[in-house]
Structure formats: C-alpha cells, structure tokens
Short mmCIF file of C-alpha atoms in Angstrom, two decimals:
data_model
loop_
_atom_site.label_atom_id
_atom_site.label_comp_id
_atom_site.label_asym_id
_atom_site.label_seq_id
_atom_site.Cartn_x
_atom_site.Cartn_y
_atom_site.Cartn_z
CA MET A 1 144.02 -63.28 109.62
CA GLN A 2 143.74 -62.62 105.88
CA ASN A 3 142.80 -66.25 105.25
CA ILE A 4 140.12 -66.10 107.94
CA VAL A 5 138.64 -62.92 106.45
CA GLY A 6 138.76 -64.47 102.98
CA ASP A 7 137.01 -67.62 104.19
CA LEU A 8 134.28 -65.57 105.87
CA ARG A 9 133.81 -63.52 102.71
CA GLN A 10 133.49 -66.69 100.62
CA GLN A 11 130.96 -68.07 103.08
CA ARG A 12 128.92 -64.86 102.90
CA LYS A 13 128.87 -64.93 99.11
CA ALA A 14 127.76 -68.57 99.08
CA GLU A 15 125.01 -67.71 101.57
CA HIS A 16 123.84 -64.85 99.35
CA ILE A 17 123.43 -67.23 96.43
CA ALA A 18 121.49 -69.71 98.57
CA ALA A 19 119.24 -66.97 99.96
CA VAL A 20 118.39 -65.51 96.53
CA ARG A 21 117.47 -68.96 95.26
CA GLU A 22 115.29 -69.74 98.25
CA LEU A 23 113.60 -66.40 98.90
CA GLY A 24 112.64 -65.37 95.39
CA ASP A 25 111.33 -61.86 94.77
CA ASN A 26 109.93 -59.39 97.27
CA ILE A 27 106.76 -60.99 98.65
CA VAL A 28 105.12 -57.73 99.70
CA ALA A 29 106.02 -54.91 97.29
CA THR A 30 105.90 -54.99 93.48
CA ASN A 31 107.92 -52.90 91.05
CA TRP A 32 104.84 -50.77 90.18
CA LEU A 33 105.34 -51.23 86.45
CA GLU A 34 101.77 -52.54 86.41
CA ASP A 35 100.80 -48.85 86.78
CA VAL A 36 102.28 -48.06 83.34
CA ASP A 37 100.16 -48.67 80.23
CA LEU A 38 101.55 -48.46 76.71
CA VAL A 39 99.20 -46.99 74.12
CA PRO A 40 98.85 -49.55 71.30
CA CYS A 41 99.11 -48.73 67.62
CA CYS A 42 96.67 -50.70 65.48
CA ALA A 43 98.12 -49.34 62.21
CA PRO A 44 101.89 -49.59 62.69
CA GLU A 45 102.91 -49.10 59.03
CA LEU A 46 106.10 -51.11 59.40
CA ALA A 47 107.47 -54.51 58.53
CA VAL A 48 108.47 -56.91 61.31
CA ALA A 49 111.90 -57.24 59.71
CA GLU A 50 112.50 -53.50 60.26
CA VAL A 51 112.29 -53.76 64.06
CA SER A 52 115.56 -53.60 65.99
CA MET A 53 116.11 -54.18 69.72
CA SER A 54 119.61 -52.69 69.74
CA THR A 55 120.50 -49.97 72.23
CA THR A 56 123.49 -47.95 73.40
CA LEU A 57 124.94 -47.95 76.91
CA CYS A 58 127.82 -45.65 77.81
CA GLY A 59 128.82 -45.50 74.16
CA TYR A 60 128.69 -49.28 73.59
CA ARG A 61 126.23 -50.67 71.08
CA LEU A 62 124.24 -53.68 72.34
CA THR A 63 122.02 -55.94 70.25
CA SER A 64 119.71 -56.41 73.26
CA PRO A 65 118.85 -54.13 76.18
CA ILE A 66 119.14 -57.03 78.64
CA ILE A 67 122.10 -57.04 81.03
CA ILE A 68 122.81 -60.15 83.09
CA ASN A 69 123.16 -58.06 86.20
CA ALA A 70 125.63 -58.31 89.07
CA MET A 71 125.35 -61.63 90.87
CA THR A 72 128.43 -63.30 92.24
CA GLY A 73 132.13 -64.05 92.40
CA GLY A 74 134.66 -64.75 95.10
CA ALA A 75 133.47 -68.21 96.20
CA GLU A 76 134.01 -71.64 94.71
CA ILE A 77 130.32 -72.00 93.87
CA ALA A 78 130.52 -68.75 91.89
CA TYR A 79 132.97 -70.19 89.36
CA ASP A 80 130.46 -72.50 87.70
CA ILE A 81 127.71 -69.86 87.85
CA ASN A 82 129.87 -67.22 86.18
CA ARG A 83 131.18 -69.71 83.61
CA LYS A 84 127.64 -70.59 82.54
CA LEU A 85 126.43 -67.00 82.61
CA ALA A 86 129.33 -65.91 80.41
CA ARG A 87 128.45 -68.58 77.86
CA ILE A 88 124.82 -67.45 77.89
CA ALA A 89 125.85 -63.80 77.49
CA LYS A 90 128.02 -64.72 74.52
CA LYS A 91 125.28 -66.80 72.89
CA HIS A 92 122.65 -64.07 73.12
CA GLY A 93 124.85 -60.97 72.76
CA LEU A 94 124.15 -59.69 76.28
CA ALA A 95 126.24 -57.48 78.52
CA MET A 96 127.16 -59.14 81.81
CA ALA A 97 127.96 -57.60 85.17
CA LEU A 98 129.83 -59.47 87.89
CA GLY A 99 129.35 -59.43 91.64
CA SER A 100 131.67 -57.27 93.75
CA GLY A 101 135.24 -57.85 92.62
CA THR A 102 136.84 -56.81 95.89
CA ALA A 103 137.09 -60.45 96.99
CA GLY A 104 139.03 -61.34 93.86
CA VAL A 105 141.46 -58.48 94.45
CA ARG A 106 142.02 -59.05 98.18
CA THR A 107 141.93 -62.85 98.05
CA PRO A 108 143.84 -63.83 94.88
CA GLU A 109 143.03 -67.52 95.28
CA VAL A 110 139.42 -66.79 94.26
CA ALA A 111 140.28 -64.49 91.35
CA TYR A 112 139.59 -67.36 88.95
CA THR A 113 135.86 -67.19 89.81
CA TYR A 114 135.80 -63.79 88.08
CA ALA A 115 138.41 -64.28 85.36
CA ILE A 116 136.44 -67.19 83.87
CA VAL A 117 133.92 -64.70 82.46
CA ARG A 118 136.48 -63.14 80.13
CA GLU A 119 137.87 -66.56 79.21
CA GLU A 120 134.42 -67.76 78.15
CA ASN A 121 133.38 -64.51 76.48
CA PRO A 122 136.54 -62.79 75.25
CA ASP A 123 134.78 -60.17 73.13
CA GLY A 124 131.68 -59.47 75.22
CA LEU A 125 130.76 -56.36 77.17
CA VAL A 126 131.73 -57.12 80.77
CA ILE A 127 130.95 -54.86 83.72
CA ALA A 128 133.11 -55.05 86.85
CA ASN A 129 131.62 -54.21 90.25
CA VAL A 130 132.88 -52.74 93.53
CA GLY A 131 131.18 -51.40 96.63
CA MET A 132 130.63 -47.79 97.64
CA GLY A 133 133.69 -46.31 99.29
CA THR A 134 136.11 -48.54 97.40
CA ASP A 135 139.42 -46.80 96.70
CA ALA A 136 140.55 -46.18 93.14
CA ALA A 137 143.42 -48.70 93.25
CA THR A 138 141.13 -51.55 94.30
CA ALA A 139 138.51 -50.54 91.75
CA LYS A 140 141.14 -50.51 88.99
CA ALA A 141 142.35 -53.96 90.05
CA ALA A 142 138.77 -55.31 89.94
CA LEU A 143 138.38 -53.81 86.48
CA ASP A 144 141.62 -55.34 85.24
CA LEU A 145 140.78 -58.74 86.73
CA VAL A 146 138.17 -59.32 84.02
CA GLY A 147 139.23 -56.82 81.38
CA ALA A 148 135.94 -54.99 81.92
CA GLN A 149 134.83 -52.11 79.73
CA LEU A 150 132.55 -50.59 82.40
CA LEU A 151 132.57 -50.39 86.20
CA GLN A 152 129.59 -50.50 88.56
CA VAL A 153 129.90 -48.92 92.01
CA HIS A 154 127.08 -50.35 94.10
CA TRP A 155 125.33 -48.43 96.88
CA ASN A 156 123.81 -50.81 99.43
CA VAL A 157 123.44 -48.90 102.70
CA ALA A 158 120.23 -50.70 103.66
CA GLN A 159 121.85 -54.10 103.11
CA GLU A 160 124.90 -53.07 105.14
CA MET A 161 122.66 -51.94 108.00
CA PHE A 162 120.99 -55.35 108.14
CA MET A 163 124.20 -57.34 107.58
CA ARG A 164 125.66 -58.64 110.83
CA GLU A 165 129.18 -57.84 109.60
CA GLY A 166 128.13 -54.78 107.59
CA ASP A 167 129.55 -51.26 107.51
CA ARG A 168 128.21 -48.61 109.88
CA ASP A 169 130.11 -45.55 108.66
CA PHE A 170 129.30 -44.30 105.17
CA ARG A 171 131.21 -41.02 105.26
CA GLY A 172 133.55 -40.26 102.38
CA ALA A 173 131.94 -42.64 99.88
CA LEU A 174 131.06 -39.84 97.46
CA ASP A 175 134.63 -38.51 97.53
CA ARG A 176 135.85 -42.02 96.71
CA LEU A 177 133.35 -42.18 93.84
CA ARG A 178 134.75 -38.95 92.40
CA GLU A 179 138.28 -40.37 92.64
CA VAL A 180 137.21 -43.60 90.94
CA VAL A 181 135.45 -41.74 88.12
CA ALA A 182 138.50 -39.55 87.57
CA SER A 183 141.04 -42.38 87.46
CA MET A 184 139.39 -45.44 85.87
CA GLY A 185 139.59 -44.53 82.20
CA VAL A 186 136.26 -46.32 81.60
CA PRO A 187 132.65 -45.22 82.18
CA VAL A 188 131.42 -45.67 85.76
CA ILE A 189 127.87 -46.69 86.72
CA ALA A 190 126.32 -45.88 90.10
CA LYS A 191 124.04 -48.75 91.12
CA GLU A 192 121.57 -49.44 93.92
CA VAL A 193 120.78 -53.03 94.92
CA GLY A 194 117.06 -53.02 95.68
CA GLN A 195 115.92 -49.87 97.45
CA GLY A 196 116.09 -47.38 94.57
CA ILE A 197 117.74 -44.04 93.86
CA ALA A 198 115.82 -40.81 94.39
CA ALA A 199 116.11 -37.77 92.12
CA GLU A 200 118.22 -35.94 94.71
CA GLN A 201 120.90 -38.64 94.82
CA ALA A 202 120.73 -39.06 91.03
CA ARG A 203 121.82 -35.43 90.72
CA VAL A 204 124.68 -36.04 93.14
CA PHE A 205 125.87 -39.10 91.22
CA ALA A 206 125.67 -37.25 87.90
CA ASP A 207 127.64 -34.37 89.41
CA CYS A 208 130.30 -36.92 90.46
CA GLY A 209 130.73 -37.77 86.80
CA VAL A 210 129.13 -41.19 86.44
CA ARG A 211 128.07 -42.08 82.92
CA ALA A 212 125.09 -44.23 83.91
CA ILE A 213 122.80 -44.95 86.86
CA ASP A 214 121.32 -48.38 87.58
CA VAL A 215 118.28 -47.56 89.68
CA GLY A 216 118.06 -50.95 91.48
CA GLY A 217 114.50 -50.42 92.67
CA ARG A 218 112.24 -52.34 95.02
CA GLY A 219 110.26 -55.25 93.64
CA GLY A 220 112.76 -58.01 92.93
CA THR A 221 115.47 -59.56 95.05
CA ASN A 222 115.39 -57.90 98.47
CA PHE A 223 118.86 -57.84 99.99
CA ILE A 224 117.49 -56.71 103.34
CA ALA A 225 115.51 -59.96 103.38
CA VAL A 226 118.64 -61.83 102.24
CA GLU A 227 120.56 -60.53 105.26
CA ALA A 228 117.67 -61.42 107.57
CA TRP A 229 117.71 -64.94 106.07
CA ARG A 230 121.40 -65.20 106.88
CA LYS A 231 120.53 -64.46 110.51
CA GLY A 232 117.87 -67.17 110.47
CA ILE A 233 114.92 -64.78 110.72
CA GLN A 234 112.16 -63.60 108.40
CA LEU A 235 112.18 -59.90 107.56
CA ALA A 236 109.30 -57.93 109.06
CA GLU A 237 106.66 -56.88 106.54
CA ASN A 238 107.24 -53.16 107.03
CA TRP A 239 110.87 -53.60 105.97
CA GLN A 240 109.78 -55.54 102.89
CA SER A 241 108.29 -52.26 101.65
CA TRP A 242 111.34 -50.11 102.39
CA GLY A 243 112.66 -48.13 99.44
CA MET A 244 111.35 -46.91 96.09
CA SER A 245 109.63 -49.12 93.56
CA THR A 246 111.52 -49.70 90.34
CA ALA A 247 109.02 -47.71 88.28
CA ALA A 248 109.14 -44.76 90.71
CA THR A 249 112.93 -44.58 90.92
CA LEU A 250 113.26 -45.06 87.16
CA ALA A 251 110.87 -42.20 86.44
CA GLU A 252 112.56 -39.94 88.99
CA VAL A 253 116.07 -40.58 87.68
CA VAL A 254 115.09 -40.26 84.01
CA SER A 255 113.19 -37.03 84.59
CA GLU A 256 115.99 -35.58 86.72
CA VAL A 257 119.21 -36.56 84.92
CA GLY A 258 118.19 -38.63 81.90
CA ASN A 259 119.64 -35.94 79.64
CA ARG A 260 123.04 -36.33 81.36
CA VAL A 261 123.47 -40.06 81.98
CA ASP A 262 122.20 -43.37 80.66
CA VAL A 263 119.69 -45.04 82.96
CA ILE A 264 119.43 -48.78 83.63
CA ALA A 265 116.19 -50.22 85.00
CA SER A 266 116.57 -53.08 87.48
CA GLY A 267 114.62 -54.48 90.40
CA GLY A 268 111.98 -57.07 89.64
CA ILE A 269 112.33 -56.85 85.85
CA ARG A 270 110.96 -60.26 84.90
CA THR A 271 108.88 -60.07 81.70
CA ALA A 272 109.09 -58.55 78.24
CA GLU A 273 106.32 -56.19 79.32
CA ASP A 274 108.49 -55.00 82.23
CA ILE A 275 111.37 -54.41 79.83
CA VAL A 276 109.35 -52.56 77.19
CA LYS A 277 107.63 -50.37 79.78
CA SER A 278 111.02 -49.54 81.33
CA MET A 279 112.44 -48.60 77.96
CA ALA A 280 109.35 -46.49 77.25
CA LEU A 281 109.94 -44.61 80.51
CA GLY A 282 113.45 -43.77 79.34
CA ALA A 283 115.78 -46.61 80.28
CA SER A 284 118.71 -47.39 77.98
CA ALA A 285 118.99 -50.98 79.25
CA VAL A 286 117.55 -53.32 81.88
CA GLY A 287 119.25 -55.55 84.41
CA ILE A 288 117.97 -59.02 85.31
CA ALA A 289 119.58 -61.24 87.95
CA GLY A 290 117.33 -63.21 90.34
CA PRO A 291 115.27 -65.26 87.87
CA ILE A 292 118.35 -66.09 85.83
CA LEU A 293 120.17 -67.37 88.91
CA ARG A 294 117.20 -69.50 89.92
CA LEU A 295 116.71 -70.93 86.42
CA LEU A 296 120.39 -71.74 86.26
CA HIS A 297 119.96 -73.94 89.34
CA GLU A 298 117.40 -76.13 87.56
CA PRO A 299 118.30 -79.29 85.62
CA ASN A 300 119.57 -78.19 82.20
CA GLY A 301 119.94 -74.72 83.69
CA GLU A 302 121.79 -73.14 80.78
CA ASP A 303 119.11 -74.26 78.37
CA ALA A 304 116.41 -72.98 80.73
CA VAL A 305 118.02 -69.54 80.88
CA SER A 306 118.50 -69.47 77.11
CA SER A 307 114.85 -70.33 76.56
CA TYR A 308 113.83 -67.56 78.98
CA ILE A 309 115.94 -64.98 77.15
CA GLU A 310 114.72 -66.12 73.74
CA ALA A 311 111.11 -65.77 74.93
CA LEU A 312 111.85 -62.28 76.26
CA HIS A 313 113.38 -61.25 72.94
CA ALA A 314 110.45 -62.65 70.95
CA ASP A 315 107.88 -60.86 73.11
CA MET A 316 109.83 -57.59 73.11
CA HIS A 317 109.97 -57.72 69.33
CA MET A 318 106.20 -58.19 69.13
CA MET A 319 105.51 -55.38 71.59
CA LEU A 320 107.63 -52.98 69.57
CA VAL A 321 105.58 -53.84 66.50
CA LEU A 322 102.32 -53.44 68.44
CA THR A 323 103.32 -49.95 69.55
CA GLY A 324 104.32 -48.99 66.02
CA SER A 325 107.99 -48.74 66.94
CA LYS A 326 110.97 -49.74 64.80
CA SER A 327 113.35 -49.04 67.67
CA TRP A 328 113.55 -48.03 71.31
CA ALA A 329 113.99 -44.44 70.16
CA ASP A 330 110.68 -44.73 68.31
CA LEU A 331 109.04 -46.24 71.40
CA ARG A 332 110.12 -43.22 73.44
CA LYS A 333 108.13 -41.07 71.03
CA ARG A 334 104.97 -43.09 71.64
CA PRO A 335 102.56 -42.28 74.48
CA ALA A 336 102.41 -44.18 77.77
CA VAL A 337 99.91 -43.54 80.56
CA VAL A 338 100.76 -43.73 84.26
CA THR A 339 98.01 -44.40 86.81
CA GLY A 340 97.57 -45.69 90.36
CA ARG A 341 100.22 -45.56 93.05
CA LEU A 342 102.98 -44.60 90.61
CA ARG A 343 101.06 -41.57 89.39
CA ALA A 344 100.28 -40.48 92.95
CA TRP A 345 103.95 -40.84 93.90
CA LEU A 346 105.23 -38.86 90.91
CA GLU A 347 102.64 -36.11 91.35
CA ALA A 348 103.62 -35.79 95.02
CA ARG A 349 107.26 -35.54 93.93
CA GLY A 350 106.53 -32.70 91.49
CA LYS A 351 106.79 -34.75 88.28
CA GLN A 352 103.51 -33.66 86.71
CA SER A 353 105.21 -32.31 83.59
CA PHE A 354 106.97 -35.65 83.09
CA LEU A 355 103.63 -37.47 83.34
CA ASP A 356 101.91 -35.09 80.93
CA ALA A 357 104.68 -35.33 78.36
CA LEU A 358 104.72 -39.13 78.62
CA ALA A 359 100.99 -39.47 78.00
CA ASN A 360 100.85 -37.05 75.08
CA ARG A 361 104.01 -37.61 73.12
CA SER A 362 103.59 -38.73 69.52
CA LYS A 363 105.83 -39.61 66.66
#
C-alpha cells in the first residue's frame, strides 16, 4: 500500500510540474501591483556604487531579495529541476525553497530529489516546506532532509478543495502549527499558494509564533487551475478570480503584522518593477517560481534563468537609484501612491491610514 501511495504522490507532483509549465499565470486576474506608483526622485544625490540590494529575512542576511520559491521534490523529474535550481541559487546568492518535503520523508526512495539541493549548494539559505496540519516530527524530518535553515508551512485549502484526492477536514491545523513553531528550533514561515492571506489570518499566524508570512497572492500560478487541469477541465472564469491579489494581501499583512513578522511577497512577481513595488509596500523579500520553472524547461534553461535573474538585478538597481534609495530601508521612506482597484479594496478594509502614510512618507 505504501508503494502505491508513493507512486500516486510522485505522479501528482509530476503532473503539477507539467500543469504549471503549460498553463502559465492566471489568465483572468492580475496581481494589482499596476495600481502602485513609485514617486521618482530626479535629484538622488547618491552614487550608483552606494546602492545595495541586500535584505534580511528571519535574521539571515541576503544579497538579493529574490527567493526561488517552493516548486517541487518527490518525483524523479524533480531531481534535475532541483539540481539546476540549486546551482542557480548558489551562483546568484539567492535563497531557495523546496516543494513539500513530506514525500521525501514518507517515501525514502525519493529523498534524493530534495537532498541534491544541499549537495549542490552546501552553504546557501535553504527553506524546507510542509503542508498545513503536518505534525512536528514529520516537519523536523523534512527540515533535516536538506539541512534547511527555515521552514515553510503552506496553507492551500482552495487547492485541496479542487484536488480530486485532496483533504476535506482542516480542523486542528493551527494547533499543529503552534507545535511545529515550538519544536523546530528554526524560524517558521506561514505561506499561501495563490489565494492570499487576509489581515485576520495574518494576526492568527503571528500569534502562533511564525517569524515570517509569505502572502502567496492571486496573479501568478493558480493552483486551483492546476487541479482543474489534472482533471482534464478548464477552470471556470469566476474561480480564476478567487482570492486576494498579491498587492492587496501584501498591504493587508504588512499593515496588520509587519511590525511583528517579516513579510514575503509572492504571486505573479515577474518583473523588477513588481519586486521594487513589493519592497516599497513593506516586503522583506519576494518569491518567484512559475517563470523560473518555465525558463528552465527551455533549451539552455540554466542560462536562460541566470539571464532573467541578472536582468532583474540590473533593473532593481536602477530603480533604487531612480527613487533616490541606497537600500530597501531607504525605499520604504520614499512615497508611493496607490490608486484604482487596490486603493478601493484597502479603503473598504479600513486601511486609509496605511495609504496616507505610504503616499506622504519622506526621507
């Protein structure tokens, strides 16, 4: 029975990879970061050489805010993907998160698809990943499998509801989170996978003791659509819009608990402009997954991903200069204006003071 379950899990993970490559980003709903405008500085009074893109996440210093976010593991196809991603992370000094490590713990024969990351990048910042409701012993085993310094606990209720073999009982998951936080010995990150985290749940997660929240907003890879693809159907348009846009969930979480936890922006983060706007709204780092996975599938995939990251870094550097910012901390002292749907959402959610402070802050 265990072999059958393991085989089905490997098949599901391989199907997820195929679906993400084929479907691309959400075809209906954007991340709403187009509703954020940075106020330029035409007299920056700084030298380009002074600008730094380094940031801190859960006490770890990173030379770049980009995280290669949770993708895969637990299937033969994942080995080569994770091997290449680990090399890219090492080359560019990026943190890297793995896909759910439960498969590697429960099916030891696929543990190598995770362990390769630490072999390729022995000194890098690696983030292990388990699902909501995972017990502390399994979470610790997933952490140890890759020698990870951080642990993501992903919350994917919408995906489970659409998954033919998904969970239907979500009781007790918060108690398990508290147990995991108390027993891991490393910082724990609560993460959504595409539908966003509202201010109310951000407070709950912070109260559970997590050190960071990855908002996982709507606008990028849509795992509801991925599960529909696995059933051979196209997701209805109304479900394409389910959840909170990345910009909305990011603003809610930062305004609610940004003084208690680090916040990671993810969900349709694709350009340097997306990254810089997210950092201006208060993110400590950003997660990118879908476009990296698709580029990796191209001929000379590693080179394609490296070129993409290099272009992001170059553009981020220029945008910091053009806002008069030596650092992300400086950027968060510069004004940014929110308009459109995002402004209407945040006003309706009682975030007027956040909007006013954002638009009028100055160094």
